Amino acid sequence: MTALPPNGPDEPAPLSDRDRAVLAVERQSWAGPGAKERAIREQLGISPTRYYQLLNALLDDRRALEADPVTVNRLRRVREARRGRR
């Protein structure tokens, strides 16, 4: 017998703790150069490159939008503006 996800058969699983932590880091403001990268390594235990890979994937995840619409929509606008300049 297959176990159903905790939210039911048709609902996606909630965001992981790591995904929520990535969004939390992105909500913060940073004092100077290197502060964000240092926080990523210390708080999340991952490289900044991996952080940005995860963050970019979260921007396309409906669950992330539902969890933190202000941050996700802001970052989507930034991403689109960068794509438009290329």
PDB file with one MODEL, atoms N, CA, C and O in Angstrom:
MODEL        1
ATOM      1  N   MET A   1       0.838  -1.167   0.000  1.00  0.00           N
ATOM      2  CA  MET A   1       0.000   0.000   0.000  1.00  0.00           C
ATOM      3  C   MET A   1       0.893   1.243   0.000  1.00  0.00           C
ATOM      4  O   MET A   1       1.858   1.317   0.761  1.00  0.00           O
ATOM      5  N   THR A   2       0.571   2.214  -0.850  1.00  0.00           N
ATOM      6  CA  THR A   2       1.354   3.435  -0.963  1.00  0.00           C
ATOM      7  C   THR A   2       0.806   4.482  -0.012  1.00  0.00           C
ATOM      8  O   THR A   2      -0.400   4.726   0.032  1.00  0.00           O
ATOM      9  N   ALA A   3       1.696   5.098   0.747  1.00  0.00           N
ATOM     10  CA  ALA A   3       1.278   6.157   1.661  1.00  0.00           C
ATOM     11  C   ALA A   3       0.980   7.430   0.881  1.00  0.00           C
ATOM     12  O   ALA A   3       1.696   7.766  -0.061  1.00  0.00           O
ATOM     13  N   LEU A   4      -0.061   8.127   1.266  1.00  0.00           N
ATOM     14  CA  LEU A   4      -0.421   9.381   0.633  1.00  0.00           C
ATOM     15  C   LEU A   4       0.359  10.524   1.268  1.00  0.00           C
ATOM     16  O   LEU A   4       0.711  10.453   2.446  1.00  0.00           O
ATOM     17  N   PRO A   5       0.632  11.571   0.505  1.00  0.00           N
ATOM     18  CA  PRO A   5       1.293  12.735   1.098  1.00  0.00           C
ATOM     19  C   PRO A   5       0.442  13.294   2.230  1.00  0.00           C
ATOM     20  O   PRO A   5      -0.772  13.088   2.241  1.00  0.00           O
ATOM     21  N   PRO A   6       1.046  13.989   3.174  1.00  0.00           N
ATOM     22  CA  PRO A   6       0.301  14.480   4.330  1.00  0.00           C
ATOM     23  C   PRO A   6      -0.818  15.446   3.973  1.00  0.00           C
ATOM     24  O   PRO A   6      -1.752  15.603   4.760  1.00  0.00           O
ATOM     25  N   ASN A   7      -0.760  16.090   2.834  1.00  0.00           N
ATOM     26  CA  ASN A   7      -1.786  17.059   2.455  1.00  0.00           C
ATOM     27  C   ASN A   7      -2.851  16.464   1.551  1.00  0.00           C
ATOM     28  O   ASN A   7      -3.724  17.190   1.075  1.00  0.00           O
ATOM     29  N   GLY A   8      -2.801  15.182   1.306  1.00  0.00           N
ATOM     30  CA  GLY A   8      -3.778  14.555   0.430  1.00  0.00           C
ATOM     31  C   GLY A   8      -3.136  14.154  -0.882  1.00  0.00           C
ATOM     32  O   GLY A   8      -2.003  14.547  -1.162  1.00  0.00           O
ATOM     33  N   PRO A   9      -3.836  13.382  -1.685  1.00  0.00           N
ATOM     34  CA  PRO A   9      -3.243  12.835  -2.906  1.00  0.00           C
ATOM     35  C   PRO A   9      -2.961  13.874  -3.995  1.00  0.00           C
ATOM     36  O   PRO A   9      -2.048  13.683  -4.798  1.00  0.00           O
ATOM     37  N   ASP A  10      -3.726  14.964  -4.037  1.00  0.00           N
ATOM     38  CA  ASP A  10      -3.562  15.926  -5.119  1.00  0.00           C
ATOM     39  C   ASP A  10      -2.815  17.183  -4.717  1.00  0.00           C
ATOM     40  O   ASP A  10      -2.498  18.006  -5.576  1.00  0.00           O
ATOM     41  N   GLU A  11      -2.527  17.354  -3.446  1.00  0.00           N
ATOM     42  CA  GLU A  11      -1.822  18.550  -2.987  1.00  0.00           C
ATOM     43  C   GLU A  11      -0.324  18.298  -2.968  1.00  0.00           C
ATOM     44  O   GLU A  11       0.127  17.251  -2.503  1.00  0.00           O
ATOM     45  N   PRO A  12       0.456  19.262  -3.477  1.00  0.00           N
ATOM     46  CA  PRO A  12       1.909  19.099  -3.413  1.00  0.00           C
ATOM     47  C   PRO A  12       2.396  19.224  -1.979  1.00  0.00           C
ATOM     48  O   PRO A  12       1.752  19.856  -1.142  1.00  0.00           O
ATOM     49  N   ALA A  13       3.532  18.618  -1.711  1.00  0.00           N
ATOM     50  CA  ALA A  13       4.116  18.715  -0.379  1.00  0.00           C
ATOM     51  C   ALA A  13       4.474  20.172  -0.109  1.00  0.00           C
ATOM     52  O   ALA A  13       4.762  20.918  -1.044  1.00  0.00           O
ATOM     53  N   PRO A  14       4.460  20.585   1.154  1.00  0.00           N
ATOM     54  CA  PRO A  14       4.836  21.963   1.464  1.00  0.00           C
ATOM     55  C   PRO A  14       6.318  22.197   1.189  1.00  0.00           C
ATOM     56  O   PRO A  14       7.083  21.249   1.007  1.00  0.00           O
ATOM     57  N   LEU A  15       6.712  23.458   1.162  1.00  0.00           N
ATOM     58  CA  LEU A  15       8.124  23.784   0.969  1.00  0.00           C
ATOM     59  C   LEU A  15       8.953  23.152   2.071  1.00  0.00           C
ATOM     60  O   LEU A  15       8.502  23.029   3.210  1.00  0.00           O
ATOM     61  N   SER A  16      10.149  22.759   1.730  1.00  0.00           N
ATOM     62  CA  SER A  16      11.052  22.181   2.733  1.00  0.00           C
ATOM     63  C   SER A  16      11.582  23.287   3.638  1.00  0.00           C
ATOM     64  O   SER A  16      11.467  24.472   3.325  1.00  0.00           O
ATOM     65  N   ASP A  17      12.155  22.887   4.750  1.00  0.00           N
ATOM     66  CA  ASP A  17      12.771  23.861   5.660  1.00  0.00           C
ATOM     67  C   ASP A  17      13.881  24.621   4.944  1.00  0.00           C
ATOM     68  O   ASP A  17      14.043  25.824   5.149  1.00  0.00           O
ATOM     69  N   ARG A  18      14.646  23.925   4.103  1.00  0.00           N
ATOM     70  CA  ARG A  18      15.724  24.586   3.372  1.00  0.00           C
ATOM     71  C   ARG A  18      15.170  25.626   2.412  1.00  0.00           C
ATOM     72  O   ARG A  18      15.716  26.724   2.306  1.00  0.00           O
ATOM     73  N   ASP A  19      14.086  25.292   1.708  1.00  0.00           N
ATOM     74  CA  ASP A  19      13.478  26.251   0.787  1.00  0.00           C
ATOM     75  C   ASP A  19      12.993  27.485   1.533  1.00  0.00           C
ATOM     76  O   ASP A  19      13.178  28.608   1.065  1.00  0.00           O
ATOM     77  N   ARG A  20      12.378  27.284   2.680  1.00  0.00           N
ATOM     78  CA  ARG A  20      11.918  28.422   3.490  1.00  0.00           C
ATOM     79  C   ARG A  20      13.102  29.249   3.985  1.00  0.00           C
ATOM     80  O   ARG A  20      13.020  30.475   4.061  1.00  0.00           O
ATOM     81  N   ALA A  21      14.196  28.581   4.318  1.00  0.00           N
ATOM     82  CA  ALA A  21      15.393  29.293   4.765  1.00  0.00           C
ATOM     83  C   ALA A  21      16.004  30.123   3.639  1.00  0.00           C
ATOM     84  O   ALA A  21      16.487  31.230   3.876  1.00  0.00           O
ATOM     85  N   VAL A  22      15.987  29.598   2.421  1.00  0.00           N
ATOM     86  CA  VAL A  22      16.498  30.347   1.266  1.00  0.00           C
ATOM     87  C   VAL A  22      15.673  31.617   1.082  1.00  0.00           C
ATOM     88  O   VAL A  22      16.237  32.691   0.871  1.00  0.00           O
ATOM     89  N   LEU A  23      14.364  31.511   1.158  1.00  0.00           N
ATOM     90  CA  LEU A  23      13.510  32.691   1.022  1.00  0.00           C
ATOM     91  C   LEU A  23      13.745  33.665   2.172  1.00  0.00           C
ATOM     92  O   LEU A  23      13.708  34.879   1.970  1.00  0.00           O
ATOM     93  N   ALA A  24      13.981  33.155   3.356  1.00  0.00           N
ATOM     94  CA  ALA A  24      14.242  34.027   4.512  1.00  0.00           C
ATOM     95  C   ALA A  24      15.532  34.816   4.335  1.00  0.00           C
ATOM     96  O   ALA A  24      15.588  35.997   4.679  1.00  0.00           O
ATOM     97  N   VAL A  25      16.562  34.181   3.805  1.00  0.00           N
ATOM     98  CA  VAL A  25      17.820  34.888   3.547  1.00  0.00           C
ATOM     99  C   VAL A  25      17.576  35.994   2.531  1.00  0.00           C
ATOM    100  O   VAL A  25      18.116  37.093   2.659  1.00  0.00           O
ATOM    101  N   GLU A  26      16.774  35.705   1.539  1.00  0.00           N
ATOM    102  CA  GLU A  26      16.530  36.686   0.483  1.00  0.00           C
ATOM    103  C   GLU A  26      15.697  37.870   0.964  1.00  0.00           C
ATOM    104  O   GLU A  26      15.769  38.949   0.377  1.00  0.00           O
ATOM    105  N   ARG A  27      14.913  37.686   2.015  1.00  0.00           N
ATOM    106  CA  ARG A  27      14.111  38.786   2.560  1.00  0.00           C
ATOM    107  C   ARG A  27      14.958  39.802   3.323  1.00  0.00           C
ATOM    108  O   ARG A  27      14.548  40.950   3.495  1.00  0.00           O
ATOM    109  N   GLN A  28      16.122  39.386   3.773  1.00  0.00           N
ATOM    110  CA  GLN A  28      16.967  40.265   4.575  1.00  0.00           C
ATOM    111  C   GLN A  28      17.682  41.286   3.706  1.00  0.00           C
ATOM    112  O   GLN A  28      17.849  41.093   2.501  1.00  0.00           O
ATOM    113  N   SER A  29      18.108  42.390   4.348  1.00  0.00           N
ATOM    114  CA  SER A  29      18.970  43.343   3.654  1.00  0.00           C
ATOM    115  C   SER A  29      20.386  43.146   4.186  1.00  0.00           C
ATOM    116  O   SER A  29      20.576  42.692   5.315  1.00  0.00           O
ATOM    117  N   TRP A  30      21.372  43.488   3.369  1.00  0.00           N
ATOM    118  CA  TRP A  30      22.758  43.171   3.703  1.00  0.00           C
ATOM    119  C   TRP A  30      23.594  44.437   3.758  1.00  0.00           C
ATOM    120  O   TRP A  30      23.498  45.299   2.885  1.00  0.00           O
ATOM    121  N   ALA A  31      24.419  44.539   4.798  1.00  0.00           N
ATOM    122  CA  ALA A  31      25.180  45.754   5.086  1.00  0.00           C
ATOM    123  C   ALA A  31      26.293  46.025   4.083  1.00  0.00           C
ATOM    124  O   ALA A  31      26.466  47.170   3.666  1.00  0.00           O
ATOM    125  N   GLY A  32      27.026  45.044   3.697  1.00  0.00           N
ATOM    126  CA  GLY A  32      28.176  45.300   2.844  1.00  0.00           C
ATOM    127  C   GLY A  32      28.506  44.130   1.958  1.00  0.00           C
ATOM    128  O   GLY A  32      27.857  43.085   2.012  1.00  0.00           O
ATOM    129  N   PRO A  33      29.532  44.315   1.133  1.00  0.00           N
ATOM    130  CA  PRO A  33      29.924  43.230   0.230  1.00  0.00           C
ATOM    131  C   PRO A  33      30.385  41.992   0.993  1.00  0.00           C
ATOM    132  O   PRO A  33      31.151  42.086   1.952  1.00  0.00           O
ATOM    133  N   GLY A  34      29.915  40.858   0.559  1.00  0.00           N
ATOM    134  CA  GLY A  34      30.315  39.603   1.179  1.00  0.00           C
ATOM    135  C   GLY A  34      29.452  39.165   2.342  1.00  0.00           C
ATOM    136  O   GLY A  34      29.507  38.002   2.742  1.00  0.00           O
ATOM    137  N   ALA A  35      28.652  40.067   2.896  1.00  0.00           N
ATOM    138  CA  ALA A  35      27.834  39.714   4.063  1.00  0.00           C
ATOM    139  C   ALA A  35      26.801  38.643   3.717  1.00  0.00           C
ATOM    140  O   ALA A  35      26.602  37.698   4.480  1.00  0.00           O
ATOM    141  N   LYS A  36      26.150  38.793   2.576  1.00  0.00           N
ATOM    142  CA  LYS A  36      25.130  37.824   2.173  1.00  0.00           C
ATOM    143  C   LYS A  36      25.762  36.465   1.903  1.00  0.00           C
ATOM    144  O   LYS A  36      25.245  35.438   2.343  1.00  0.00           O
ATOM    145  N   GLU A  37      26.878  36.458   1.181  1.00  0.00           N
ATOM    146  CA  GLU A  37      27.547  35.197   0.863  1.00  0.00           C
ATOM    147  C   GLU A  37      28.010  34.487   2.138  1.00  0.00           C
ATOM    148  O   GLU A  37      27.915  33.264   2.243  1.00  0.00           O
ATOM    149  N   ARG A  38      28.502  35.252   3.088  1.00  0.00           N
ATOM    150  CA  ARG A  38      28.927  34.687   4.368  1.00  0.00           C
ATOM    151  C   ARG A  38      27.732  34.085   5.111  1.00  0.00           C
ATOM    152  O   ARG A  38      27.826  32.994   5.675  1.00  0.00           O
ATOM    153  N   ALA A  39      26.612  34.806   5.105  1.00  0.00           N
ATOM    154  CA  ALA A  39      25.400  34.307   5.767  1.00  0.00           C
ATOM    155  C   ALA A  39      24.889  33.037   5.088  1.00  0.00           C
ATOM    156  O   ALA A  39      24.421  32.119   5.761  1.00  0.00           O
ATOM    157  N   ILE A  40      24.977  32.982   3.772  1.00  0.00           N
ATOM    158  CA  ILE A  40      24.535  31.783   3.043  1.00  0.00           C
ATOM    159  C   ILE A  40      25.343  30.571   3.502  1.00  0.00           C
ATOM    160  O   ILE A  40      24.785  29.508   3.776  1.00  0.00           O
ATOM    161  N   ARG A  41      26.648  30.741   3.582  1.00  0.00           N
ATOM    162  CA  ARG A  41      27.504  29.624   4.008  1.00  0.00           C
ATOM    163  C   ARG A  41      27.244  29.239   5.465  1.00  0.00           C
ATOM    164  O   ARG A  41      27.169  28.055   5.795  1.00  0.00           O
ATOM    165  N   GLU A  42      27.108  30.241   6.333  1.00  0.00           N
ATOM    166  CA  GLU A  42      26.947  29.974   7.766  1.00  0.00           C
ATOM    167  C   GLU A  42      25.555  29.466   8.110  1.00  0.00           C
ATOM    168  O   GLU A  42      25.420  28.512   8.876  1.00  0.00           O
ATOM    169  N   GLN A  43      24.520  30.085   7.558  1.00  0.00           N
ATOM    170  CA  GLN A  43      23.146  29.735   7.922  1.00  0.00           C
ATOM    171  C   GLN A  43      22.625  28.510   7.191  1.00  0.00           C
ATOM    172  O   GLN A  43      21.894  27.701   7.760  1.00  0.00           O
ATOM    173  N   LEU A  44      23.006  28.380   5.929  1.00  0.00           N
ATOM    174  CA  LEU A  44      22.459  27.294   5.120  1.00  0.00           C
ATOM    175  C   LEU A  44      23.441  26.156   4.880  1.00  0.00           C
ATOM    176  O   LEU A  44      23.041  25.039   4.550  1.00  0.00           O
ATOM    177  N   GLY A  45      24.737  26.449   5.049  1.00  0.00           N
ATOM    178  CA  GLY A  45      25.741  25.418   4.851  1.00  0.00           C
ATOM    179  C   GLY A  45      25.929  25.018   3.394  1.00  0.00           C
ATOM    180  O   GLY A  45      26.320  23.888   3.102  1.00  0.00           O
ATOM    181  N   ILE A  46      25.651  25.942   2.483  1.00  0.00           N
ATOM    182  CA  ILE A  46      25.824  25.676   1.056  1.00  0.00           C
ATOM    183  C   ILE A  46      26.609  26.818   0.429  1.00  0.00           C
ATOM    184  O   ILE A  46      26.767  27.880   1.032  1.00  0.00           O
ATOM    185  N   SER A  47      27.097  26.595  -0.780  1.00  0.00           N
ATOM    186  CA  SER A  47      27.838  27.641  -1.480  1.00  0.00           C
ATOM    187  C   SER A  47      26.855  28.670  -2.045  1.00  0.00           C
ATOM    188  O   SER A  47      25.689  28.351  -2.279  1.00  0.00           O
ATOM    189  N   PRO A  48      27.318  29.889  -2.262  1.00  0.00           N
ATOM    190  CA  PRO A  48      26.458  30.881  -2.902  1.00  0.00           C
ATOM    191  C   PRO A  48      25.957  30.434  -4.276  1.00  0.00           C
ATOM    192  O   PRO A  48      24.826  30.746  -4.650  1.00  0.00           O
ATOM    193  N   THR A  49      26.776  29.715  -5.024  1.00  0.00           N
ATOM    194  CA  THR A  49      26.335  29.223  -6.339  1.00  0.00           C
ATOM    195  C   THR A  49      25.130  28.300  -6.184  1.00  0.00           C
ATOM    196  O   THR A  49      24.143  28.436  -6.906  1.00  0.00           O
ATOM    197  N   ARG A  50      25.212  27.360  -5.242  1.00  0.00           N
ATOM    198  CA  ARG A  50      24.095  26.436  -5.003  1.00  0.00           C
ATOM    199  C   ARG A  50      22.866  27.198  -4.507  1.00  0.00           C
ATOM    200  O   ARG A  50      21.739  26.888  -4.891  1.00  0.00           O
ATOM    201  N   TYR A  51      23.089  28.186  -3.660  1.00  0.00           N
ATOM    202  CA  TYR A  51      22.007  29.026  -3.147  1.00  0.00           C
ATOM    203  C   TYR A  51      21.230  29.654  -4.298  1.00  0.00           C
ATOM    204  O   TYR A  51      20.002  29.587  -4.336  1.00  0.00           O
ATOM    205  N   TYR A  52      21.951  30.266  -5.236  1.00  0.00           N
ATOM    206  CA  TYR A  52      21.269  30.930  -6.343  1.00  0.00           C
ATOM    207  C   TYR A  52      20.593  29.947  -7.276  1.00  0.00           C
ATOM    208  O   TYR A  52      19.583  30.289  -7.891  1.00  0.00           O
ATOM    209  N   GLN A  53      21.114  28.739  -7.401  1.00  0.00           N
ATOM    210  CA  GLN A  53      20.429  27.701  -8.178  1.00  0.00           C
ATOM    211  C   GLN A  53      19.099  27.348  -7.515  1.00  0.00           C
ATOM    212  O   GLN A  53      18.068  27.255  -8.181  1.00  0.00           O
ATOM    213  N   LEU A  54      19.133  27.155  -6.202  1.00  0.00           N
ATOM    214  CA  LEU A  54      17.912  26.822  -5.465  1.00  0.00           C
ATOM    215  C   LEU A  54      16.916  27.971  -5.529  1.00  0.00           C
ATOM    216  O   LEU A  54      15.723  27.754  -5.744  1.00  0.00           O
ATOM    217  N   LEU A  55      17.406  29.192  -5.341  1.00  0.00           N
ATOM    218  CA  LEU A  55      16.540  30.362  -5.363  1.00  0.00           C
ATOM    219  C   LEU A  55      15.863  30.504  -6.722  1.00  0.00           C
ATOM    220  O   LEU A  55      14.662  30.761  -6.791  1.00  0.00           O
ATOM    221  N   ASN A  56      16.614  30.340  -7.791  1.00  0.00           N
ATOM    222  CA  ASN A  56      16.039  30.468  -9.127  1.00  0.00           C
ATOM    223  C   ASN A  56      14.950  29.427  -9.355  1.00  0.00           C
ATOM    224  O   ASN A  56      13.925  29.731  -9.965  1.00  0.00           O
ATOM    225  N   ALA A  57      15.156  28.217  -8.878  1.00  0.00           N
ATOM    226  CA  ALA A  57      14.124  27.182  -9.005  1.00  0.00           C
ATOM    227  C   ALA A  57      12.889  27.544  -8.179  1.00  0.00           C
ATOM    228  O   ALA A  57      11.759  27.289  -8.598  1.00  0.00           O
ATOM    229  N   LEU A  58      13.109  28.136  -7.010  1.00  0.00           N
ATOM    230  CA  LEU A  58      11.979  28.524  -6.161  1.00  0.00           C
ATOM    231  C   LEU A  58      11.115  29.594  -6.822  1.00  0.00           C
ATOM    232  O   LEU A  58       9.904  29.636  -6.606  1.00  0.00           O
ATOM    233  N   LEU A  59      11.723  30.446  -7.615  1.00  0.00           N
ATOM    234  CA  LEU A  59      10.956  31.510  -8.259  1.00  0.00           C
ATOM    235  C   LEU A  59       9.920  30.962  -9.231  1.00  0.00           C
ATOM    236  O   LEU A  59       8.954  31.647  -9.565  1.00  0.00           O
ATOM    237  N   ASP A  60      10.119  29.739  -9.680  1.00  0.00           N
ATOM    238  CA  ASP A  60       9.174  29.096 -10.589  1.00  0.00           C
ATOM    239  C   ASP A  60       8.257  28.107  -9.878  1.00  0.00           C
ATOM    240  O   ASP A  60       7.492  27.393 -10.527  1.00  0.00           O
ATOM    241  N   ASP A  61       8.328  28.061  -8.570  1.00  0.00           N
ATOM    242  CA  ASP A  61       7.563  27.105  -7.770  1.00  0.00           C
ATOM    243  C   ASP A  61       6.336  27.804  -7.165  1.00  0.00           C
ATOM    244  O   ASP A  61       6.467  28.766  -6.409  1.00  0.00           O
ATOM    245  N   ARG A  62       5.173  27.313  -7.504  1.00  0.00           N
ATOM    246  CA  ARG A  62       3.918  27.896  -7.010  1.00  0.00           C
ATOM    247  C   ARG A  62       3.867  27.918  -5.486  1.00  0.00           C
ATOM    248  O   ARG A  62       3.325  28.850  -4.891  1.00  0.00           O
ATOM    249  N   ARG A  63       4.429  26.894  -4.860  1.00  0.00           N
ATOM    250  CA  ARG A  63       4.407  26.828  -3.396  1.00  0.00           C
ATOM    251  C   ARG A  63       5.202  27.979  -2.785  1.00  0.00           C
ATOM    252  O   ARG A  63       4.816  28.521  -1.749  1.00  0.00           O
ATOM    253  N   ALA A  64       6.313  28.352  -3.425  1.00  0.00           N
ATOM    254  CA  ALA A  64       7.112  29.473  -2.924  1.00  0.00           C
ATOM    255  C   ALA A  64       6.328  30.771  -3.063  1.00  0.00           C
ATOM    256  O   ALA A  64       6.356  31.615  -2.167  1.00  0.00           O
ATOM    257  N   LEU A  65       5.634  30.932  -4.174  1.00  0.00           N
ATOM    258  CA  LEU A  65       4.816  32.122  -4.373  1.00  0.00           C
ATOM    259  C   LEU A  65       3.730  32.214  -3.304  1.00  0.00           C
ATOM    260  O   LEU A  65       3.447  33.297  -2.793  1.00  0.00           O
ATOM    261  N   GLU A  66       3.134  31.092  -2.975  1.00  0.00           N
ATOM    262  CA  GLU A  66       2.099  31.085  -1.940  1.00  0.00           C
ATOM    263  C   GLU A  66       2.683  31.366  -0.558  1.00  0.00           C
ATOM    264  O   GLU A  66       2.043  32.018   0.266  1.00  0.00           O
ATOM    265  N   ALA A  67       3.884  30.882  -0.306  1.00  0.00           N
ATOM    266  CA  ALA A  67       4.514  31.057   1.000  1.00  0.00           C
ATOM    267  C   ALA A  67       5.034  32.470   1.224  1.00  0.00           C
ATOM    268  O   ALA A  67       4.975  32.980   2.343  1.00  0.00           O
ATOM    269  N   ASP A  68       5.543  33.110   0.168  1.00  0.00           N
ATOM    270  CA  ASP A  68       6.152  34.435   0.306  1.00  0.00           C
ATOM    271  C   ASP A  68       5.967  35.228  -0.984  1.00  0.00           C
ATOM    272  O   ASP A  68       6.925  35.434  -1.729  1.00  0.00           O
ATOM    273  N   PRO A  69       4.735  35.675  -1.252  1.00  0.00           N
ATOM    274  CA  PRO A  69       4.453  36.329  -2.532  1.00  0.00           C
ATOM    275  C   PRO A  69       5.227  37.625  -2.752  1.00  0.00           C
ATOM    276  O   PRO A  69       5.605  37.922  -3.885  1.00  0.00           O
ATOM    277  N   VAL A  70       5.470  38.393  -1.715  1.00  0.00           N
ATOM    278  CA  VAL A  70       6.172  39.668  -1.885  1.00  0.00           C
ATOM    279  C   VAL A  70       7.603  39.426  -2.371  1.00  0.00           C
ATOM    280  O   VAL A  70       8.049  40.037  -3.342  1.00  0.00           O
ATOM    281  N   THR A  71       8.306  38.539  -1.695  1.00  0.00           N
ATOM    282  CA  THR A  71       9.692  38.249  -2.058  1.00  0.00           C
ATOM    283  C   THR A  71       9.781  37.600  -3.435  1.00  0.00           C
ATOM    284  O   THR A  71      10.605  38.001  -4.257  1.00  0.00           O
ATOM    285  N   VAL A  72       8.949  36.614  -3.691  1.00  0.00           N
ATOM    286  CA  VAL A  72       9.008  35.890  -4.963  1.00  0.00           C
ATOM    287  C   VAL A  72       8.664  36.821  -6.122  1.00  0.00           C
ATOM    288  O   VAL A  72       9.346  36.798  -7.146  1.00  0.00           O
ATOM    289  N   ASN A  73       7.632  37.632  -5.985  1.00  0.00           N
ATOM    290  CA  ASN A  73       7.275  38.542  -7.080  1.00  0.00           C
ATOM    291  C   ASN A  73       8.356  39.594  -7.302  1.00  0.00           C
ATOM    292  O   ASN A  73       8.636  39.949  -8.447  1.00  0.00           O
ATOM    293  N   ARG A  74       8.965  40.096  -6.239  1.00  0.00           N
ATOM    294  CA  ARG A  74      10.053  41.065  -6.385  1.00  0.00           C
ATOM    295  C   ARG A  74      11.217  40.445  -7.154  1.00  0.00           C
ATOM    296  O   ARG A  74      11.764  41.054  -8.074  1.00  0.00           O
ATOM    297  N   LEU A  75      11.586  39.231  -6.765  1.00  0.00           N
ATOM    298  CA  LEU A  75      12.705  38.567  -7.424  1.00  0.00           C
ATOM    299  C   LEU A  75      12.383  38.184  -8.864  1.00  0.00           C
ATOM    300  O   LEU A  75      13.270  38.199  -9.717  1.00  0.00           O
ATOM    301  N   ARG A  76      11.148  37.845  -9.141  1.00  0.00           N
ATOM    302  CA  ARG A  76      10.750  37.563 -10.524  1.00  0.00           C
ATOM    303  C   ARG A  76      10.905  38.810 -11.384  1.00  0.00           C
ATOM    304  O   ARG A  76      11.371  38.727 -12.520  1.00  0.00           O
ATOM    305  N   ARG A  77      10.512  39.981 -10.844  1.00  0.00           N
ATOM    306  CA  ARG A  77      10.669  41.233 -11.599  1.00  0.00           C
ATOM    307  C   ARG A  77      12.141  41.523 -11.866  1.00  0.00           C
ATOM    308  O   ARG A  77      12.504  41.932 -12.969  1.00  0.00           O
ATOM    309  N   VAL A  78      12.985  41.313 -10.865  1.00  0.00           N
ATOM    310  CA  VAL A  78      14.429  41.538 -11.036  1.00  0.00           C
ATOM    311  C   VAL A  78      14.974  40.597 -12.102  1.00  0.00           C
ATOM    312  O   VAL A  78      15.742  41.018 -12.968  1.00  0.00           O
ATOM    313  N   ARG A  79      14.588  39.340 -12.046  1.00  0.00           N
ATOM    314  CA  ARG A  79      15.066  38.357 -13.006  1.00  0.00           C
ATOM    315  C   ARG A  79      14.637  38.730 -14.428  1.00  0.00           C
ATOM    316  O   ARG A  79      15.436  38.644 -15.360  1.00  0.00           O
ATOM    317  N   GLU A  80      13.388  39.140 -14.593  1.00  0.00           N
ATOM    318  CA  GLU A  80      12.913  39.524 -15.915  1.00  0.00           C
ATOM    319  C   GLU A  80      13.619  40.766 -16.434  1.00  0.00           C
ATOM    320  O   GLU A  80      13.901  40.862 -17.628  1.00  0.00           O
ATOM    321  N   ALA A  81      13.908  41.716 -15.557  1.00  0.00           N
ATOM    322  CA  ALA A  81      14.623  42.924 -15.969  1.00  0.00           C
ATOM    323  C   ALA A  81      16.037  42.556 -16.445  1.00  0.00           C
ATOM    324  O   ALA A  81      16.521  43.109 -17.433  1.00  0.00           O
ATOM    325  N   ARG A  82      16.690  41.636 -15.755  1.00  0.00           N
ATOM    326  CA  ARG A  82      18.017  41.204 -16.171  1.00  0.00           C
ATOM    327  C   ARG A  82      17.977  40.486 -17.508  1.00  0.00           C
ATOM    328  O   ARG A  82      18.852  40.682 -18.350  1.00  0.00           O
ATOM    329  N   ARG A  83      16.976  39.666 -17.699  1.00  0.00           N
ATOM    330  CA  ARG A  83      16.845  38.961 -18.991  1.00  0.00           C
ATOM    331  C   ARG A  83      16.615  39.954 -20.108  1.00  0.00           C
ATOM    332  O   ARG A  83      17.112  39.766 -21.218  1.00  0.00           O
ATOM    333  N   GLY A  84      15.861  41.017 -19.828  1.00  0.00           N
ATOM    334  CA  GLY A  84      15.570  42.023 -20.853  1.00  0.00           C
ATOM    335  C   GLY A  84      16.800  42.819 -21.264  1.00  0.00           C
ATOM    336  O   GLY A  84      16.859  43.339 -22.379  1.00  0.00           O
ATOM    337  N   ARG A  85      17.772  42.917 -20.380  1.00  0.00           N
ATOM    338  CA  ARG A  85      18.997  43.669 -20.688  1.00  0.00           C
ATOM    339  C   ARG A  85      20.005  42.844 -21.480  1.00  0.00           C
ATOM    340  O   ARG A  85      20.967  43.398 -22.011  1.00  0.00           O
ATOM    341  N   ARG A  86      19.804  41.552 -21.568  1.00  0.00           N
ATOM    342  CA  ARG A  86      20.756  40.681 -22.276  1.00  0.00           C
ATOM    343  C   ARG A  86      20.561  40.719 -23.759  1.00  0.00           C
ATOM    344  O   ARG A  86      21.280  40.044 -24.495  1.00  0.00           O
TER     345      ARG A  86
ENDMDL
END
